[in-house]
Coordinates of C-alpha atoms in Angstrom, one line a residue:
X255 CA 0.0 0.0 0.0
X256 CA 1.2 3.5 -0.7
X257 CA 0.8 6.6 1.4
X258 CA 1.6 10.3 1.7
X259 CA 2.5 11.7 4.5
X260 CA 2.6 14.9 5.9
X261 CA 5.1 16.9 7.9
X262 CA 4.4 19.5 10.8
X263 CA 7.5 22.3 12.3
X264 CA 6.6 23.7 15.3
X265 CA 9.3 26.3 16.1
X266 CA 10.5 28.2 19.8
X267 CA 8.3 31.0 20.4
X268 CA 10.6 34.5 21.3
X269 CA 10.2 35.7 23.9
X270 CA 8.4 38.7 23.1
X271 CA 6.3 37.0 20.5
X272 CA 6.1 33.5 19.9
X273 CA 4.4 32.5 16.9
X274 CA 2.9 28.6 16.2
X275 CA 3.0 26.6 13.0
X276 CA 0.1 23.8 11.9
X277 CA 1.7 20.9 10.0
X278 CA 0.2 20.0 6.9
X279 CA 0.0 16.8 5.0
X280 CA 3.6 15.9 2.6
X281 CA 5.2 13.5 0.9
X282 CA 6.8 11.3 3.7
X283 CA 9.7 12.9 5.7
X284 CA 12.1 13.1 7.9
X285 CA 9.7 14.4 10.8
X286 CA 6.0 13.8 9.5
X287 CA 2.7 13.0 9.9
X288 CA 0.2 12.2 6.9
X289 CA -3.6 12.4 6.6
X290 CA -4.8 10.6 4.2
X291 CA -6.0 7.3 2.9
X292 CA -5.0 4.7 0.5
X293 CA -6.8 2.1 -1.5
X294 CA -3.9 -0.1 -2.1
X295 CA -3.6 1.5 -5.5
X296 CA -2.8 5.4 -4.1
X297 CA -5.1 8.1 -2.8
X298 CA -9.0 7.0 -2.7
X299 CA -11.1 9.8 -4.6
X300 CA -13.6 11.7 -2.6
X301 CA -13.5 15.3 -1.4
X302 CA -11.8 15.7 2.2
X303 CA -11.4 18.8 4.2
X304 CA -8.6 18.6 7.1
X305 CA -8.8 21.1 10.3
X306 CA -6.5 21.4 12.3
X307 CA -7.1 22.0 15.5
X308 CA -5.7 25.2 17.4
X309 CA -1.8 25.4 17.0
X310 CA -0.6 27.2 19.9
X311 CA 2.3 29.1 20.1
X312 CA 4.2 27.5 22.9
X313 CA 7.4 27.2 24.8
X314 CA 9.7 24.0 24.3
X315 CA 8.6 22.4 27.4
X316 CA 9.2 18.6 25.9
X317 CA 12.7 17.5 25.5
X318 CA 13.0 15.4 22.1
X319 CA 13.1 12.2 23.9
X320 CA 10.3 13.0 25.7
X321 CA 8.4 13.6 22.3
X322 CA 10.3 10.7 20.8
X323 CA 8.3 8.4 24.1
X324 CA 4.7 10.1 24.4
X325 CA 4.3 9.7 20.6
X326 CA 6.1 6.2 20.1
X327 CA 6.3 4.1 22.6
X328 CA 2.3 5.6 24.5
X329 CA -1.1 4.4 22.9
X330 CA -2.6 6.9 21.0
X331 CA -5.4 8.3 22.9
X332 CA -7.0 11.2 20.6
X333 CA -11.0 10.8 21.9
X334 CA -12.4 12.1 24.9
X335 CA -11.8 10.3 27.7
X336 CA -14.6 11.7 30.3
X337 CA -18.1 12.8 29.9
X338 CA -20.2 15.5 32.4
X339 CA -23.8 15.8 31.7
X340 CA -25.4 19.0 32.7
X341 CA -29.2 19.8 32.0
X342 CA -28.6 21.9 28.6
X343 CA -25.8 19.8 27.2
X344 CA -22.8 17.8 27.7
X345 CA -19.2 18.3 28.2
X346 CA -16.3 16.0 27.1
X347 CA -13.0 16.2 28.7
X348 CA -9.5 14.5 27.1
X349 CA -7.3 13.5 29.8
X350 CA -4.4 16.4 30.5
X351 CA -2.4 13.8 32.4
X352 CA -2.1 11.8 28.9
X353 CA 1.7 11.7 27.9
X354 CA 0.8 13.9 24.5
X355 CA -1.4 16.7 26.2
X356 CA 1.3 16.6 29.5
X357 CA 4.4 17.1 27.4
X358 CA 3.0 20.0 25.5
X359 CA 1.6 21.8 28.9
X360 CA -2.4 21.9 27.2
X361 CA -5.7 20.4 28.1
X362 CA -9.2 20.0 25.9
X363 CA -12.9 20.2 26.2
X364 CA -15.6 20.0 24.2
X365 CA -19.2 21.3 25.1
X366 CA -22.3 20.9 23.6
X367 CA -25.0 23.3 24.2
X368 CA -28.5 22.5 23.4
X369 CA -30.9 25.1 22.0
X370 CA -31.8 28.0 25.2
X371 CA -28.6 26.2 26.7
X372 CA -26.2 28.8 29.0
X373 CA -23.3 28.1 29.6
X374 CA -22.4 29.4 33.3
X375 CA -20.3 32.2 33.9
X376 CA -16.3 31.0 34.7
X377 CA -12.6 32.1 33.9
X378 CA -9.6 29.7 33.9
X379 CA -6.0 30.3 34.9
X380 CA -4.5 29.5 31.1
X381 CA -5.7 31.5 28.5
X382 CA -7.5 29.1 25.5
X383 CA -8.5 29.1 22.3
X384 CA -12.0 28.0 21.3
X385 CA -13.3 26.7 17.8
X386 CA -17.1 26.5 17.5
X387 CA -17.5 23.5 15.2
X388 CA -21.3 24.0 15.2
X389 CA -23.4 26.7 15.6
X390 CA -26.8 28.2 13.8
X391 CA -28.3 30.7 15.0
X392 CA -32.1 31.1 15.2
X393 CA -34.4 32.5 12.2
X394 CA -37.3 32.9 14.1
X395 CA -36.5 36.0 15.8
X396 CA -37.2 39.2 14.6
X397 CA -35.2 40.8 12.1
X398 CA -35.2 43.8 13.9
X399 CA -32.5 42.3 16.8
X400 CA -29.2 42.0 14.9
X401 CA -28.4 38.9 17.2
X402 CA -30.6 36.6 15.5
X403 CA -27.7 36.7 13.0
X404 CA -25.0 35.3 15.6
X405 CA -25.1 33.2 18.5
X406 CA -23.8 35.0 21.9
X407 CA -20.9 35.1 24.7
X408 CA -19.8 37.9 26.9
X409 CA -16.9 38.4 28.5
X410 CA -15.7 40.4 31.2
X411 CA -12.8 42.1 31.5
X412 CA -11.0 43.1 34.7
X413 CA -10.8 47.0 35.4
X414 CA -13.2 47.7 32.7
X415 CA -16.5 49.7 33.2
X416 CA -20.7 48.2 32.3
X417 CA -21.0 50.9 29.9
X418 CA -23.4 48.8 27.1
X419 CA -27.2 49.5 29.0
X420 CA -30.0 46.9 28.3
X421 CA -33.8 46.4 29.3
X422 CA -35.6 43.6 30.9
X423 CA -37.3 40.8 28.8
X424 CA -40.8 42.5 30.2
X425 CA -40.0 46.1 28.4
X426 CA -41.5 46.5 24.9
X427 CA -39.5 48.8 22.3
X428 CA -40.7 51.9 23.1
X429 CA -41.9 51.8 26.8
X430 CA -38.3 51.7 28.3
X431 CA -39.1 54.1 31.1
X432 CA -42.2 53.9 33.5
X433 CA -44.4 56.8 34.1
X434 CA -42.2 58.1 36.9
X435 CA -39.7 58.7 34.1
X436 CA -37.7 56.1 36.0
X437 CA -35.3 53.4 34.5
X438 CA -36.0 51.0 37.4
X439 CA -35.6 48.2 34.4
X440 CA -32.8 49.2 32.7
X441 CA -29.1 47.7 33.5
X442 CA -25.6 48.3 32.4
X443 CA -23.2 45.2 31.4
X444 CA -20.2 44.8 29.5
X445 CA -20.3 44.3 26.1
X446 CA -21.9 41.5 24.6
X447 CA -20.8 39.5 21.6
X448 CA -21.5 37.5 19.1
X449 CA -20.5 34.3 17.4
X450 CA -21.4 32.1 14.8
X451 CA -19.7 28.6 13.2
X452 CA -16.3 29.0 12.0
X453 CA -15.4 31.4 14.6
X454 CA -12.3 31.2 16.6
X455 CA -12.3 32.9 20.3
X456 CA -9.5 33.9 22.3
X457 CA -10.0 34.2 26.0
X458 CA -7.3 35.6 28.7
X459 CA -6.4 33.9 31.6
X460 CA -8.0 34.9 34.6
X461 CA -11.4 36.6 31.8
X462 CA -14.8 35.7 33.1
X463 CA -17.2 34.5 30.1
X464 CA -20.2 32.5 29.1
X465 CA -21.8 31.3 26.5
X466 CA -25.6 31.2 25.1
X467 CA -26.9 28.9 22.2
X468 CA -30.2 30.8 20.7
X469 CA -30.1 29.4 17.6
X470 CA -32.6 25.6 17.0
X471 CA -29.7 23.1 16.9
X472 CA -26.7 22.4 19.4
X473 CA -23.5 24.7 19.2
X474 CA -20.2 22.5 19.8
X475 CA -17.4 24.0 20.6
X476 CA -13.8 22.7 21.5
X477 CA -11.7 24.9 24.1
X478 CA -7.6 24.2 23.8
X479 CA -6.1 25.4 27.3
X480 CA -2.7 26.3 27.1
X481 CA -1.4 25.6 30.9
X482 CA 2.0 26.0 30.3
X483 CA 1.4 29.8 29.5
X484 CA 2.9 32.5 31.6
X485 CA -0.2 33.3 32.7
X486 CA -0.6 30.8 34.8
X487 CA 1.4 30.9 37.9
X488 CA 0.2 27.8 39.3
X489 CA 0.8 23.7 38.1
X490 CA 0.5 23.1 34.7
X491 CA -3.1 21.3 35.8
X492 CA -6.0 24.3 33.7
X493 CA -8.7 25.0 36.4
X494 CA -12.2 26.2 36.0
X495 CA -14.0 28.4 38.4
X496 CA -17.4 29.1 38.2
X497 CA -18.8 31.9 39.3
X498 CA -22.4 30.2 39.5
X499 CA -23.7 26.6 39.7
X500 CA -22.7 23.5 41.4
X501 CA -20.5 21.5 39.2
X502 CA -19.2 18.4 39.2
X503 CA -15.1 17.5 39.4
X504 CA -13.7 19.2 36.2
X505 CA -13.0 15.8 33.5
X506 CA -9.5 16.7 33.6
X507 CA -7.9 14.2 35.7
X508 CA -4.1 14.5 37.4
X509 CA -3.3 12.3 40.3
X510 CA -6.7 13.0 42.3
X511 CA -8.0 11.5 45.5
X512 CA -10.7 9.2 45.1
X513 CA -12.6 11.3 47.7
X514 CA -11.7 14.9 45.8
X515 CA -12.6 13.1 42.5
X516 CA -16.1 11.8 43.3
X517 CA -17.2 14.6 45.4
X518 CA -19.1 18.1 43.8
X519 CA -17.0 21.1 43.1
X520 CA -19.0 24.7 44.1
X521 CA -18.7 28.2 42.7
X522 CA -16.2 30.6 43.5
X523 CA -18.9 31.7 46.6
X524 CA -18.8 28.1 48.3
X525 CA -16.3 29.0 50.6
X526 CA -17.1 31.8 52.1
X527 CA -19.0 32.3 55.3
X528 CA -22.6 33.0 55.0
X529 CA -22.7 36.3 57.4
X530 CA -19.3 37.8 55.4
X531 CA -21.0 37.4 51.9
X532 CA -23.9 38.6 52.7
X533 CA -22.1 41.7 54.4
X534 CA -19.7 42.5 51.4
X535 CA -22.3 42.4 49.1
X536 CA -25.2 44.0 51.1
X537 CA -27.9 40.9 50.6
X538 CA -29.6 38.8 53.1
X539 CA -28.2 35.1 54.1
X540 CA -31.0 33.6 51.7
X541 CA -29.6 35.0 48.7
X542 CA -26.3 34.1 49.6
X543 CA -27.6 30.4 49.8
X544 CA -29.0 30.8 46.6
X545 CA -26.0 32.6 45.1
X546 CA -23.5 29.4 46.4
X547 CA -26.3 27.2 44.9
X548 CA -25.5 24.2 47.1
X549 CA -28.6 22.4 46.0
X550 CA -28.4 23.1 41.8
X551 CA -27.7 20.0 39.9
X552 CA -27.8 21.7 36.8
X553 CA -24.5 21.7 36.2
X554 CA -22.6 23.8 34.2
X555 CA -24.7 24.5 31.5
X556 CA -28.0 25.1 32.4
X557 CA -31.2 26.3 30.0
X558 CA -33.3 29.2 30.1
X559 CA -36.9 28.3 29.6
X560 CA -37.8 31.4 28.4
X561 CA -34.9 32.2 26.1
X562 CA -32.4 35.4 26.9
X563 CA -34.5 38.6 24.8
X564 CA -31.8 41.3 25.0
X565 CA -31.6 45.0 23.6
X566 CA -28.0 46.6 23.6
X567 CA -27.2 50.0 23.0
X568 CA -24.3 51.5 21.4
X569 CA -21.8 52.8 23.7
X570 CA -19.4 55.0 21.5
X571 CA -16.8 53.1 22.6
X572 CA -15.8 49.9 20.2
X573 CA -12.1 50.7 19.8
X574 CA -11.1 50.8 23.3
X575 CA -8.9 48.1 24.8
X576 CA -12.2 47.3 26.7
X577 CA -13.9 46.4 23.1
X578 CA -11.2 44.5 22.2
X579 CA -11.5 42.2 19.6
X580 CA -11.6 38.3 20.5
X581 CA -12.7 36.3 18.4
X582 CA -12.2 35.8 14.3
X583 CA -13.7 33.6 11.5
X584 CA -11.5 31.4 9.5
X585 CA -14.5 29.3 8.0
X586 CA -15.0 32.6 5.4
X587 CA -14.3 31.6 2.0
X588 CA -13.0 35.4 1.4
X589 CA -10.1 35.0 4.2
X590 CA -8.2 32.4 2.6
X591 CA -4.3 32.6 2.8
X592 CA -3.7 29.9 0.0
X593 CA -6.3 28.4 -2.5
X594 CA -5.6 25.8 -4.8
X595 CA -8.3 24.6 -7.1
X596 CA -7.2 20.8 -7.0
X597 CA -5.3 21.0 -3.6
X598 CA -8.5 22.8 -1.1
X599 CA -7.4 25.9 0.7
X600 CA -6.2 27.1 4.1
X601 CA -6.7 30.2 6.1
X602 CA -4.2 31.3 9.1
X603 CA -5.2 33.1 12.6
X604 CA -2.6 35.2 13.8
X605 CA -1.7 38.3 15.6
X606 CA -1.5 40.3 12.6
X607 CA -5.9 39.3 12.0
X608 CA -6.6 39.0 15.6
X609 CA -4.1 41.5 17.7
X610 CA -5.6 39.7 21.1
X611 CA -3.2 36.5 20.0
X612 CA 0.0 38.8 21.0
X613 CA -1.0 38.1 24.5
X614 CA -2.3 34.5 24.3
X615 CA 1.2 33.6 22.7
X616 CA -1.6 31.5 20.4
X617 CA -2.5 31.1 17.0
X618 CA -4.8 29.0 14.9
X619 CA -5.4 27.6 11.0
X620 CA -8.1 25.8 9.3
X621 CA -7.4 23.7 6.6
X622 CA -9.8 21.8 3.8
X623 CA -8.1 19.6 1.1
X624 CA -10.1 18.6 -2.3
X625 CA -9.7 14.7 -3.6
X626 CA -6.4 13.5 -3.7
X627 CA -5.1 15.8 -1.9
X628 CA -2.3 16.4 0.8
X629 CA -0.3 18.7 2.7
X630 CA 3.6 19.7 1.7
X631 CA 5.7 17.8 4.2
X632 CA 6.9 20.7 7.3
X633 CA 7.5 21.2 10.8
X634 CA 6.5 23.9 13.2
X635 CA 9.2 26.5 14.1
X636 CA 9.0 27.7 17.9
X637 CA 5.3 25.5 18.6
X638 CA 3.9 22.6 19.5
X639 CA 0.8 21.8 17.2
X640 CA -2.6 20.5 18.6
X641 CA -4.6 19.0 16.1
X642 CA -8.6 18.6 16.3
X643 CA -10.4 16.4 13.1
X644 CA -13.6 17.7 12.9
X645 CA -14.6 15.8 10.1
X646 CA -13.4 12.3 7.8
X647 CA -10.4 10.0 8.7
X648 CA -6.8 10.3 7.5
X649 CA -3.7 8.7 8.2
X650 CA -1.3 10.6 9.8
X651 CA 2.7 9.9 9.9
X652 CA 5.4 12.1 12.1
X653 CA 8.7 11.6 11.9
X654 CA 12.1 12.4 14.2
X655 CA 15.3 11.9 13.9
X656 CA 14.9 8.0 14.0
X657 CA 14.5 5.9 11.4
X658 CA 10.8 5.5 12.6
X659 CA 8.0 7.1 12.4
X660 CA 7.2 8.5 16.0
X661 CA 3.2 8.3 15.1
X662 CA 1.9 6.3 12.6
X663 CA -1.8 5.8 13.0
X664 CA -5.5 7.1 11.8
X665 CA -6.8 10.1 12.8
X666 CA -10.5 10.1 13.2
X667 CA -13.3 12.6 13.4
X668 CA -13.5 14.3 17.2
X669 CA -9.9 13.2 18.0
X670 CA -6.7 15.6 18.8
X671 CA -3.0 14.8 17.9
X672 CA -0.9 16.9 19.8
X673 CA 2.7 17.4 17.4
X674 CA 5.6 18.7 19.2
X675 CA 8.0 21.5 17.7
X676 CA 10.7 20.6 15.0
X677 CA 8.4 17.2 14.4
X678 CA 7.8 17.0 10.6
X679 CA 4.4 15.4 9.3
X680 CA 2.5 14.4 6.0
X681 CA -1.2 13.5 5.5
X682 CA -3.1 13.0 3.0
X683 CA -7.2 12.8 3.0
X684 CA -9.1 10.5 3.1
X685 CA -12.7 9.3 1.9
X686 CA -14.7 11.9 4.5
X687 CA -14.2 15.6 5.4
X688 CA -11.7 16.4 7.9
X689 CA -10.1 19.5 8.8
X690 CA -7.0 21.3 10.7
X691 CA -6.0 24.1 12.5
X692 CA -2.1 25.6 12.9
X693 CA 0.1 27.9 13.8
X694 CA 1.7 30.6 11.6
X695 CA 5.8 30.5 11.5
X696 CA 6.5 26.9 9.8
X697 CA 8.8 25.4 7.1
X698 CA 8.4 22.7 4.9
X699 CA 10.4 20.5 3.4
X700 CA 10.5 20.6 -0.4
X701 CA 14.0 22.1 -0.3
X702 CA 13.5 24.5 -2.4
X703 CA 15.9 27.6 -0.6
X704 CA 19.4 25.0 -0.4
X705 CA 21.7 25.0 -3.0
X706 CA 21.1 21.8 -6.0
X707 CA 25.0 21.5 -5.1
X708 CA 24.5 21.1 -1.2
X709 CA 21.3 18.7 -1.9
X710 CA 23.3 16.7 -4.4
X711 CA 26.6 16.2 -2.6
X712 CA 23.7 15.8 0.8
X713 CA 22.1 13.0 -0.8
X714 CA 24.0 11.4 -3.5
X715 CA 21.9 12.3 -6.3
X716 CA 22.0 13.7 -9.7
X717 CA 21.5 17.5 -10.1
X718 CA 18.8 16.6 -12.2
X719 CA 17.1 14.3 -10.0
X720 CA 17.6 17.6 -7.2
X721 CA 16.1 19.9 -9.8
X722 CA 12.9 17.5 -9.8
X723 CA 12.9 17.8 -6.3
X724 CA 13.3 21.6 -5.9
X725 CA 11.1 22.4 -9.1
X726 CA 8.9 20.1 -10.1
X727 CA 5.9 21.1 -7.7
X728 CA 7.0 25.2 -8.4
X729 CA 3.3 26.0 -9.4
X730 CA 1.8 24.5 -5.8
X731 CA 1.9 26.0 -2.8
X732 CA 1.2 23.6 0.2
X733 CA -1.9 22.0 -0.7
X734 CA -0.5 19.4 -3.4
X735 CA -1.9 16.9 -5.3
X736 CA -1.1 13.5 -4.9
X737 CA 0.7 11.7 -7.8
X738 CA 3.4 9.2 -8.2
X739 CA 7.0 9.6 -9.7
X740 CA 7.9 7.5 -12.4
X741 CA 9.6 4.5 -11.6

């Protein structure tokens, strides 16, 4: 059987501003990983998109033989591995303590949010990148609300004033103040956003948010903590807190008791006294109960029977660093980077589209490749890679410095790969839709920038067989299309 392969760089980040690199499906390399399948007579036809899941711009944290043991000598363990049900949807943890996830320093969930699903308010100690995979929003509401175009998730930012202004659900357009001339129902907020399939969100450490499906089918989304960030001055274990709702035990799972793992995690109010809450914030003990929710079994994500109606006003103020920009869509046929019409295309997230990534030290790239298909072998400069299929199967190869490959296995729909810097890969498509997402700084490997006298003397080969090499694909970019040398 023949394959392709495809190779991923990941690179060190400087100091000032790392950048990540997404590997992409090659002929097979030295350091590779291919996405693809194979018929036993070459590439299968059919259409296949590859995405690539968030590449995150990272520090070398895993020493090569660490990579060389987590990817060749550990089961690959790229689905889920825990599941928490909540009343308005589901979330699916991967386990951080895996070898792959703990030598990078990242962690994954994935939540689904049914229709008039919240999901409660929290913040995290690693910053993350989210990619909604799903989302449509409602067309039954009325035109006039500009958020029946996009689904919605605020954020708050420390230090930053409620200066958006909204009226309650009961308040009709036109009868926002009472006869008094009071405004007893209107209520300031920070701004309120909007999302919609295809999006990528980045989220600062330490940034409450939450999230709120009004469209009529389930919004997935899959979060990639990056625990190894400066941001976080703790463990390299990502934490949750909640600022409402009972919760159980986050999925992620690193050495816990059995009595810590079984038993219900609280909000952020769950440990203080009754009498002091209800003193700071000027409220009577009841409320305090109900604000410390010791009796919801919601969960985390919770629904709103009556759906959240919201009217927000204009504030002036959308350039401020309060506004800032967080989130990006790199599902937009008019933002692809590269487009080839037999190879599929690929669209990059970095700081230069969405300034926010700067800080994260993150960066993200969606990938889709056509029939017969695959990805220029390369490896990512200063990053690891994480890599999320969200649709179709491929075969995926990477290669070190050994003579074997240090993965060699199928990568499925739902499932990450996690590719550590300098590792190349090469992957081809296979008979479904799949998808990637990468970093920005990466090199592949068709050799193009060395010398045909270095590459000939390098490999004991003709200059004309290095001239093949260097110039025979000059009219593709990274997306290639298979095909097979003459014997």
């Amino acid at each position: 059987m023949e394959n392709s392969a495809g190779i991923c760089h990941t690179n060190f980040p400087s100091p000032l501003f790392p950048i990540n690199t997404f590997p992409l499906p090659l002929p097979v390399g030295a350091h590779r990983r291919s996405l693809g399948l194979s018929d036993g007579h070459g590439w299968r036809e059919g259409e296949v998109s590859l995405l690539g899941s968030l590449v995150l711009c990272l520090w070398l944290l895993c020493h090569e033989s660490l990579a060389q043991t987590y990817l060749e000598q550990a089961p690959f363990r790229g689905d889920a591995h825990r599941r928490v049900e909540s009343e308005a949807g589901v979330s699916e943890y991967w386990n951080n303590a895996d070898q792959q996830f703990d030598c990078a320093g990242v962690a994954a969930v994935r939540h689904t949010i049914e229709p008039r699903g919240l999901l409660l308010p929290e913040f995290s100690n690693s910053p993350s990148l989210v990619y909604v995979v799903q989302g449509i929003p409602s067309k039954t509401l009325s035109p006039e609300h500009s958020s029946s175009l996009h689904l919605r998730y605020g954020v708050v930012i420390p230090g930053c004033p409620e200066t958006f202004h909204s009226f309650e659900q009961s308040q009709r357009r036109g009868r926002r103040e009472d006869p008094h001339g009071e405004q007893s129902s209107r209520e300031q907020h920070q701004k309120i956003r909007r999302f919609r399939q295809g999006d990528i969100l980045a989220l600062p450490a330490g940034v409450a948010h939450w999230w709120y499906n009004n469209g009529e089918t389930p919004v997935i989304a899959v979060a990639i903590f990056d625990a190894a960030n400066d941001a976080n001055q703790l463990d390299r274990n990502p934490r949750r807190s909640f600022l409402a709702g009972r919760q159980q035990r986050e999925g992620w799972q690193r050495e816990r008791g059995a009595e810590e793992e079984s038993s219900g995690g609280g909000n952020i109010f769950g440990g203080f006294d009754d009498e002091i809450l209800s003193e700071a914030l000027g409220v009577s003990r009841e409320v305090v109960r109900k604000l410390k929710s010791e009796n919801d079994k919601r969960g985390s994500i919770i629904r709103v029977e009556r759906g959240l109606q919201e009217e927000q006003e204009d504030n002036g103020l959308e350039e401020t660093l309060c506004n800032l920009r967080l989130d990006e869509n790199i599902a937009d046929p008019a933002k692809f980077d590269i487009y080839s019409r037999q190879g599929g295309h690929l669209t990059t997230l970095n700081s230069q589209k969405l300034p926010v990534l700067r800080l994260l030290r993150l960066s993200a790239e969606r990938g889709h490749l056509r029939r017969n298909a695959i990805i220029a072998p390369l490896w990512h400069i200063n990053a690891h890679s994480v890599i999320y299929a969200i649709r179709g199967t491929a075969r995926v190869q990477i290669s070190g410095a050994g003579q074997r490959p240090l993965f060699d296995g199928n990568l499925r729909r739902g499932q990450i790969l996690v590719v550590p810097q300098g590792t190349v890969r090469v992957g081809g498509v296979q008979d479904q839709r799949q998808r990637h997402g990468q970093p920005t700084r990466r090199q592949d490997i068709r050799l193009a920038g060395i010398p045909i006298g270095v590459l000939a003397n390098s490999y004991r080969i003709s200059e004309q067989e290095v001239r093949r090499i260097k110039f025979d694909r000059d009219d593709e970019t990274l997306l290639l299309r298979a095909r097979r040398a003459s014997q």
